[in-house]
Amino acid sequence: MNQHLFSKIMNVLVGEKRVETYLSCLILSCLQKINGERTTYSIYHLLKGKKSSQTIQDAHLFNMTNLFQTFPQLSRNFFEEIIRDLNSKNYIQIVDVDKYKITTRGMAHLEQTLIKMPIPGALNGWKYHSIQEDFWKRLTLLIQVCSNLINYNSSYIPIQNDNKTSDWVKEILIKLSKKREELSNELLQEVINCLNTKDEIMPEVVVWRLTGHKQIGLTSVQVAELFKMDMNYFHLHFLSTIHYMIDRISASRNQYPILQNLLIDYQKPIVLTNSSLVTYRYLQLGYNIDEIASARNLKNSTIEDHIVEIALNETDFSLEPFVPIEVEHKIRVVIQKLNSKQLKMIRQELKENISYFQIRLVQARLGEPI
Amino acid sequence: MNLEGTLFELFGFKEFRPGQKEIITSLLENKDTIGVLPTGTGKSLCYQFVGNILDGHVLIVSPLLSLMQDQVEQMKAKGEKSVVAINSFLNHDQKNVVIHSLASYKFIFISPEMLQVEYIFKKLQHLNISLFVIDEAHCISQWGYDFRTDYLKLGEIRKQLQSPLTLALTATATTEVTKDIILTLAIQQAAIYETTVDRPNIAIKTEFYEDMKAKQLAVISHLKNLEGPGIIYFSSKKLAEQTVELLKLHGITKVMAYHGGMTHEDRILIQQQFLYGQVDYICATSAFGMGINKEDIRFVIHFHMPLQMESYLQEIGRAGRDGKQSIAILLYANGDESLALQLAEGELPSLSQLDWLTHEIDHSVVKENVTKILTEEIRHRGGFTEIQWRVTLDYIQSHFDQHGTLNTIMNKFKNFVCTRRNLKIKKIFEMVNFIKKTDCKRNAILNHFGEPDLAHKISNCCDHCGLNLNDFHPIKSKSEEVKDEMKDWVWKLTKLLTPIDKGE
Ligand SMILES: [Zn+2]
């Protein structure tokens, strides 16, 4: 090979981390949603899945709960690099420190990308982030075990090596106590039924990763290459398909006598952070904000954060002790009129002695339901 | 006793591999034994065999976590259920469960640091240990390339376990290393069994190139011509990954990278894909291959030189386990030793780091609190890598009770670090000398491990004695396979969950 061709190939390799990926488009779509009203780091925390009140509230407020904890490995440096790249391409423009708005050019780019590669519809990071890993580990090991059972092979390396997952499989096999052929056949039917749908999912991204007897699954990188998908886009499709399965199984457990066991010990995501949960208990005991703050040795503002989080998560939670009904009504009208999420603007418009806390509570009610 | 009969009954093999029978016989005669067997020649069969005959428990000390996990998984895969590993992979609850039911396991693998945990050790003292196995026993020796200070304590531990029958295993040992093993473990009467390190079916070749890019071109050409499957070893994760990309651009598709930075699941998948022939070539760091029992590896290429002859021998030894003709090719470019020196440097803390640390820690500290003082925060502030920090902690902990103050320990540690560093540098230059040697490479290896020159010349010996690369090219061309991605997912899923032989 001549030197010229060689350096051409090496140039391809130099850009080790490609900044221009689906992830950057995803971040652009988040920037569009928050519209300069939050810093870029709110997006970083969302994708990382930080369980702080602020992140959780923002996720609901700006309708981005589906993306919660979809990129837990994302590094701050790489995230900042993406933001710089978007800026240098004039897709976004700065409006304040760490705050950006999407430009017309950015909007066009975003729309174009999303038409080709829409965000997978079944994605639900907020609801399923706590179960997705267990679900996947159990599914892969169960299928590997069944595949080896029907081939009467007991000598293989399990694809998952943690005791938690292998204990789970042992328990399930005992609990189901079916003949091996029966078990595999029924499992096959259930998985096909669960994935067989006209909905926008790609069963391939999950199925090609599964391992069986003498058929070893592919790694995520390999599947993405096989189907010529952007790595990040593959990742979202993979999560989305897993979330889709969980959704279907939990919606009609009786139809999935085997697969429903994958959801054992999972009822509902841990909706409230621990600290907010404690505050909630105090509220239920009749304490007010000041009393909770002094009992817990925390600032009033922290307790208020907790209450906003509770309002977001508990649809039955009454705002009345904090916001009188007529005040709530006024705030709603202003929020709808301004169509903004910026507290300062809303408060100015209200021209009354209404606190930020009260506005945030009403916002919480208007946000995306859990 | 008919050992062959028992072998067939227990493991399904008709005959022993070299050295196995001698070691087993020696142990059954109740003699402490040192076994020097190359990796992949069935070291673990020795203690499994004896363990199945003797009453009581077999305690196996193993320094490498991943290796321990692999061994346990392979024993389990072969149907041995009464086996457990105690190491830092277990969380607190799991550890408690295991320790509680320890007496119910026949084979107990343990890492050296878990042996230092008092309540675990107390529990072990109450067991009837019929065989005490030290895997990778060269770690005991200061002269070994992988010396571990926590291995020094094994002598004391053995004594406190009432000096059970002992088997020390290693893949490579020079005379000095063997001496250290005997002294530390106090097994003066030990029988020593060594098999030759020579692997006559592996041809040895060294190639010289201008620079890294030229080496990459050589890899492309070798992969296009040599019969696979094969492993290409790198010292750098990044370069392993880049080379995979490059190979793919050249139409070599069944190639994957493998290194410690990948998830457990990905590593298992790639290992197994390689085992079952779904992947033909692996670009790996030295993390790859330890647990793999793949018989038909046809070549091992070293993109970077290993840091010592012992590693080189272990890595090339993964080729040709089936006894068929295979080849090991080492690619060298001028100045490669500087990368090796840099890597070796990074394994030990620098003297200025140690001075800083001595200054930083409270000297009135007592042994019980020393680990509490040496926090992650201090590690970061001092810029210690994980491996540097492990060496430091190990040394301070294992020397604290012996002589006096922290100050004297730190001074001793500095001397220790200097000695180790010099040893590592010496080993790298031994490696360079080997590469540049113009005599028979096979004899050079044999001599290094204290064996005489070969009596008879063999064909395809080394580049000095002559070898014909054409003998390593495939006879028939690889057949086109059905493209997997053309199939639909229901077909794929059905294939997973129905018997393979059905309808054939
Ligand atoms: Zn030779």
Coordinates of C-alpha atoms in Angstrom, one line a residue, chain B residues 155-413:
Chain B
G155 CA 4.8 -18.9 54.7
E156 CA 3.4 -17.6 58.0
I157 CA -0.2 -18.4 56.9
R158 CA 0.8 -22.0 55.9
K159 CA 2.3 -22.4 59.4
Q160 CA -0.8 -21.2 61.1
L161 CA -2.9 -23.7 59.0
Q162 CA -0.8 -26.5 60.6
S163 CA 1.5 -26.8 57.6
P164 CA -0.9 -28.7 55.3
L165 CA 0.4 -30.7 52.2
T166 CA 1.4 -27.9 49.8
L167 CA 1.5 -27.6 46.0
A168 CA 3.2 -24.5 44.5
L169 CA 2.4 -24.0 40.9
T170 CA 4.0 -21.7 38.3
A171 CA 4.4 -21.5 34.6
T172 CA 8.0 -20.3 34.6
A173 CA 10.7 -20.3 37.2
T174 CA 14.3 -19.6 37.1
T175 CA 16.5 -21.3 39.8
E176 CA 16.5 -18.2 42.0
V177 CA 12.7 -18.1 41.9
T178 CA 12.4 -21.8 42.9
K179 CA 14.8 -21.2 45.8
D180 CA 12.7 -18.3 47.1
I181 CA 9.5 -20.4 46.9
I182 CA 11.1 -23.2 49.0
L183 CA 12.4 -20.7 51.6
T184 CA 9.3 -18.6 52.0
L185 CA 6.9 -21.6 52.2
A186 CA 9.3 -23.6 54.4
I187 CA 9.0 -26.7 52.2
Q188 CA 12.6 -27.8 52.3
Q189 CA 11.8 -31.4 51.3
A190 CA 9.7 -30.4 48.4
A191 CA 9.8 -32.4 45.2
I192 CA 10.3 -30.3 42.1
Y193 CA 8.8 -31.2 38.8
E194 CA 9.5 -29.2 35.7
T195 CA 8.6 -29.8 32.2
T196 CA 10.6 -28.2 29.4
V197 CA 9.5 -24.7 28.4
D198 CA 10.1 -25.7 24.8
R199 CA 7.0 -25.9 22.5
P200 CA 8.4 -27.5 19.3
N201 CA 5.3 -26.9 17.3
I202 CA 5.6 -23.1 17.7
A203 CA 8.0 -21.4 15.2
I204 CA 9.6 -18.3 16.5
K205 CA 10.1 -15.2 14.4
T206 CA 11.2 -11.6 15.0
E207 CA 10.7 -8.9 12.5
F208 CA 12.2 -5.4 12.4
Y209 CA 10.4 -2.3 11.2
E210 CA 10.9 1.4 10.9
D211 CA 8.1 2.6 13.0
M212 CA 4.6 1.9 14.3
K213 CA 2.9 2.5 11.0
A214 CA 5.1 0.0 9.2
K215 CA 4.2 -2.5 11.9
Q216 CA 0.5 -2.0 11.3
L217 CA 1.1 -2.7 7.6
A218 CA 2.9 -5.9 8.6
V219 CA -0.1 -6.9 10.7
I220 CA -2.4 -6.4 7.8
S221 CA -0.2 -8.5 5.5
H222 CA 0.1 -11.3 8.1
L223 CA -3.6 -11.5 8.7
K224 CA -4.2 -11.7 5.0
N225 CA -1.7 -14.5 4.6
L226 CA -1.4 -16.6 7.7
E227 CA -3.8 -19.3 8.7
G228 CA -6.0 -18.2 11.6
P229 CA -7.3 -18.0 14.2
G230 CA -4.8 -15.7 15.9
I231 CA -4.1 -13.2 18.6
I232 CA -2.3 -9.9 18.2
Y233 CA -1.0 -8.5 21.5
F234 CA -0.6 -4.8 22.2
S235 CA 0.6 -2.8 25.1
S236 CA -1.9 0.0 24.4
K237 CA -5.7 -0.3 24.4
K238 CA -5.9 2.6 22.0
L239 CA -3.6 1.1 19.5
A240 CA -5.3 -2.3 19.7
E241 CA -8.6 -0.5 18.9
Q242 CA -7.1 1.6 16.1
T243 CA -5.6 -1.5 14.5
V244 CA -9.0 -3.2 14.5
E245 CA -10.4 -0.2 12.6
L246 CA -7.6 -0.3 10.2
L247 CA -7.9 -4.0 9.5
K248 CA -11.6 -3.6 8.9
L249 CA -10.9 -0.9 6.3
H250 CA -8.7 -3.6 4.6
G251 CA -11.6 -6.0 4.4
I252 CA -10.6 -8.2 7.4
T253 CA -13.9 -8.3 9.2
K254 CA -13.8 -11.1 11.7
V255 CA -11.6 -9.1 14.0
M256 CA -12.3 -7.6 17.5
A257 CA -10.5 -5.7 20.1
Y258 CA -10.3 -7.0 23.7
H259 CA -9.0 -5.1 26.7
G260 CA -9.6 -4.4 30.4
G261 CA -11.5 -1.3 29.7
M262 CA -14.5 -3.3 28.3
T263 CA -17.5 -4.5 30.3
H264 CA -17.5 -8.0 31.7
E265 CA -20.4 -8.9 29.4
D266 CA -18.5 -7.7 26.3
R267 CA -15.4 -9.5 27.3
I268 CA -17.2 -12.8 27.7
L269 CA -19.0 -12.4 24.4
I270 CA -15.8 -11.7 22.5
Q271 CA -13.9 -14.5 24.2
Q272 CA -16.7 -16.9 23.3
Q273 CA -17.1 -15.7 19.8
F274 CA -13.4 -16.4 19.4
L275 CA -13.8 -19.8 20.9
Y276 CA -16.6 -20.8 18.6
G277 CA -15.0 -19.3 15.5
Q278 CA -17.4 -16.4 15.0
V279 CA -14.3 -14.1 15.3
D280 CA -11.0 -15.1 13.8
Y281 CA -8.6 -12.5 15.2
I282 CA -8.3 -10.6 18.5
C283 CA -6.3 -7.5 19.0
A284 CA -5.8 -7.6 22.7
T285 CA -3.9 -6.3 25.7
S286 CA -2.2 -8.9 27.9
A287 CA -5.6 -9.3 29.7
F288 CA -6.7 -11.6 27.0
G289 CA -6.1 -15.3 26.9
M290 CA -5.7 -16.3 30.5
G291 CA -8.9 -18.1 30.9
I292 CA -9.2 -19.3 27.3
N293 CA -8.9 -22.9 26.4
K294 CA -8.8 -22.6 22.6
E295 CA -6.7 -25.4 21.1
D296 CA -6.4 -24.3 17.5
I297 CA -4.8 -20.8 17.8
R298 CA -2.4 -20.8 14.8
F299 CA -0.5 -17.6 15.5
V300 CA 0.4 -15.1 18.1
I301 CA 1.7 -11.7 17.0
H302 CA 3.3 -9.3 19.4
F303 CA 2.8 -5.7 18.2
H304 CA 4.7 -4.5 21.3
M305 CA 7.4 -6.4 23.1
P306 CA 6.3 -7.9 26.5
L307 CA 8.1 -6.6 29.6
Q308 CA 9.9 -9.9 30.3
M309 CA 10.7 -13.3 28.9
E310 CA 8.2 -14.9 31.2
S311 CA 5.2 -13.0 29.8
Y312 CA 6.5 -13.6 26.2
L313 CA 6.6 -17.3 26.8
Q314 CA 3.2 -17.4 28.4
E315 CA 1.6 -15.4 25.6
I316 CA 3.2 -17.3 22.7
G317 CA 2.2 -20.5 24.5
R318 CA -1.4 -19.8 23.8
A319 CA -0.7 -20.9 20.2
G320 CA -0.9 -24.5 19.0
R321 CA -2.2 -26.2 22.1
D322 CA -3.6 -28.9 19.7
G323 CA 0.0 -29.8 18.8
K324 CA -0.3 -28.5 15.2
Q325 CA 2.2 -26.2 13.5
S326 CA 1.9 -22.6 14.7
I327 CA 3.9 -19.5 14.7
A328 CA 4.8 -16.6 17.1
I329 CA 5.9 -13.4 15.4
L330 CA 7.3 -10.4 17.4
L331 CA 7.3 -7.0 15.6
Y332 CA 10.1 -4.7 16.8
A333 CA 10.7 -1.1 15.8
N334 CA 13.7 0.9 17.0
G335 CA 13.0 2.5 20.4
D336 CA 10.2 0.1 21.3
E337 CA 12.0 -0.4 24.6
S338 CA 11.2 3.1 25.6
L339 CA 7.5 2.3 25.7
A340 CA 8.2 -0.8 27.8
L341 CA 10.4 1.2 30.2
Q342 CA 7.6 3.8 30.5
L343 CA 5.1 1.0 31.3
A344 CA 7.4 -0.6 33.9
E345 CA 8.0 2.9 35.4
G346 CA 4.2 3.3 35.9
E347 CA 3.9 0.2 37.9
L348 CA 6.0 1.6 40.8
P349 CA 5.6 4.8 42.7
S350 CA 8.4 7.4 42.1
L351 CA 10.8 8.3 44.9
S352 CA 9.5 11.9 45.0
Q353 CA 5.9 10.5 45.3
L354 CA 7.1 8.5 48.3
D355 CA 8.9 11.5 49.9
W356 CA 5.7 13.4 49.5
L357 CA 3.7 10.6 51.1
T358 CA 6.1 10.3 54.0
H359 CA 5.7 14.0 54.7
E360 CA 1.9 13.8 54.3
I361 CA 1.0 11.0 56.7
D362 CA 0.8 11.2 60.5
H363 CA 3.7 9.2 62.0
S364 CA 2.0 8.4 65.2
V365 CA -0.4 6.1 63.4
V366 CA -0.8 2.6 64.7
K367 CA -1.1 -0.5 62.5
E368 CA -4.9 -0.8 62.8
N369 CA -5.5 2.7 61.5
V370 CA -3.0 2.8 58.7
T371 CA -5.4 1.9 56.0
K372 CA -7.8 4.5 57.2
I373 CA -5.2 7.2 56.8
L374 CA -4.1 6.1 53.3
T375 CA -7.3 7.2 51.6
E376 CA -8.3 7.6 48.0
E377 CA -8.1 11.3 48.5
I378 CA -4.4 11.0 49.3
R379 CA -3.9 8.7 46.4
H380 CA -5.3 11.4 44.0
R381 CA -3.4 14.2 45.6
G382 CA -0.2 12.2 45.3
G383 CA -0.9 11.3 41.7
F384 CA -0.6 7.5 42.3
T385 CA -2.0 5.2 39.7
E386 CA -4.1 2.3 40.9
I387 CA -1.3 -0.1 40.5
Q388 CA 1.3 2.2 42.2
W389 CA -1.1 2.6 45.1
R390 CA -1.7 -1.1 45.5
V391 CA 2.0 -1.8 45.7
T392 CA 2.4 1.0 48.3
L393 CA -0.5 -0.2 50.5
D394 CA 0.6 -3.8 50.3
Y395 CA 4.1 -2.9 51.4
I396 CA 3.2 -0.6 54.2
Q397 CA 0.6 -3.1 55.6
S398 CA 2.7 -6.1 55.4
H399 CA 5.8 -4.5 56.9
F400 CA 4.2 -2.4 59.6
D401 CA 4.3 -4.9 62.5
Q402 CA 7.8 -6.0 61.9
H403 CA 10.1 -3.1 62.7
G404 CA 9.3 0.2 64.4
T405 CA 8.1 3.4 62.9
L406 CA 6.4 4.4 59.7
N407 CA 9.6 6.4 58.9
T408 CA 11.8 3.4 58.8
I409 CA 9.2 1.5 56.8
M410 CA 9.0 4.3 54.2
N411 CA 12.8 4.3 53.9
K412 CA 12.9 0.6 53.4
F413 CA 10.1 0.9 50.9

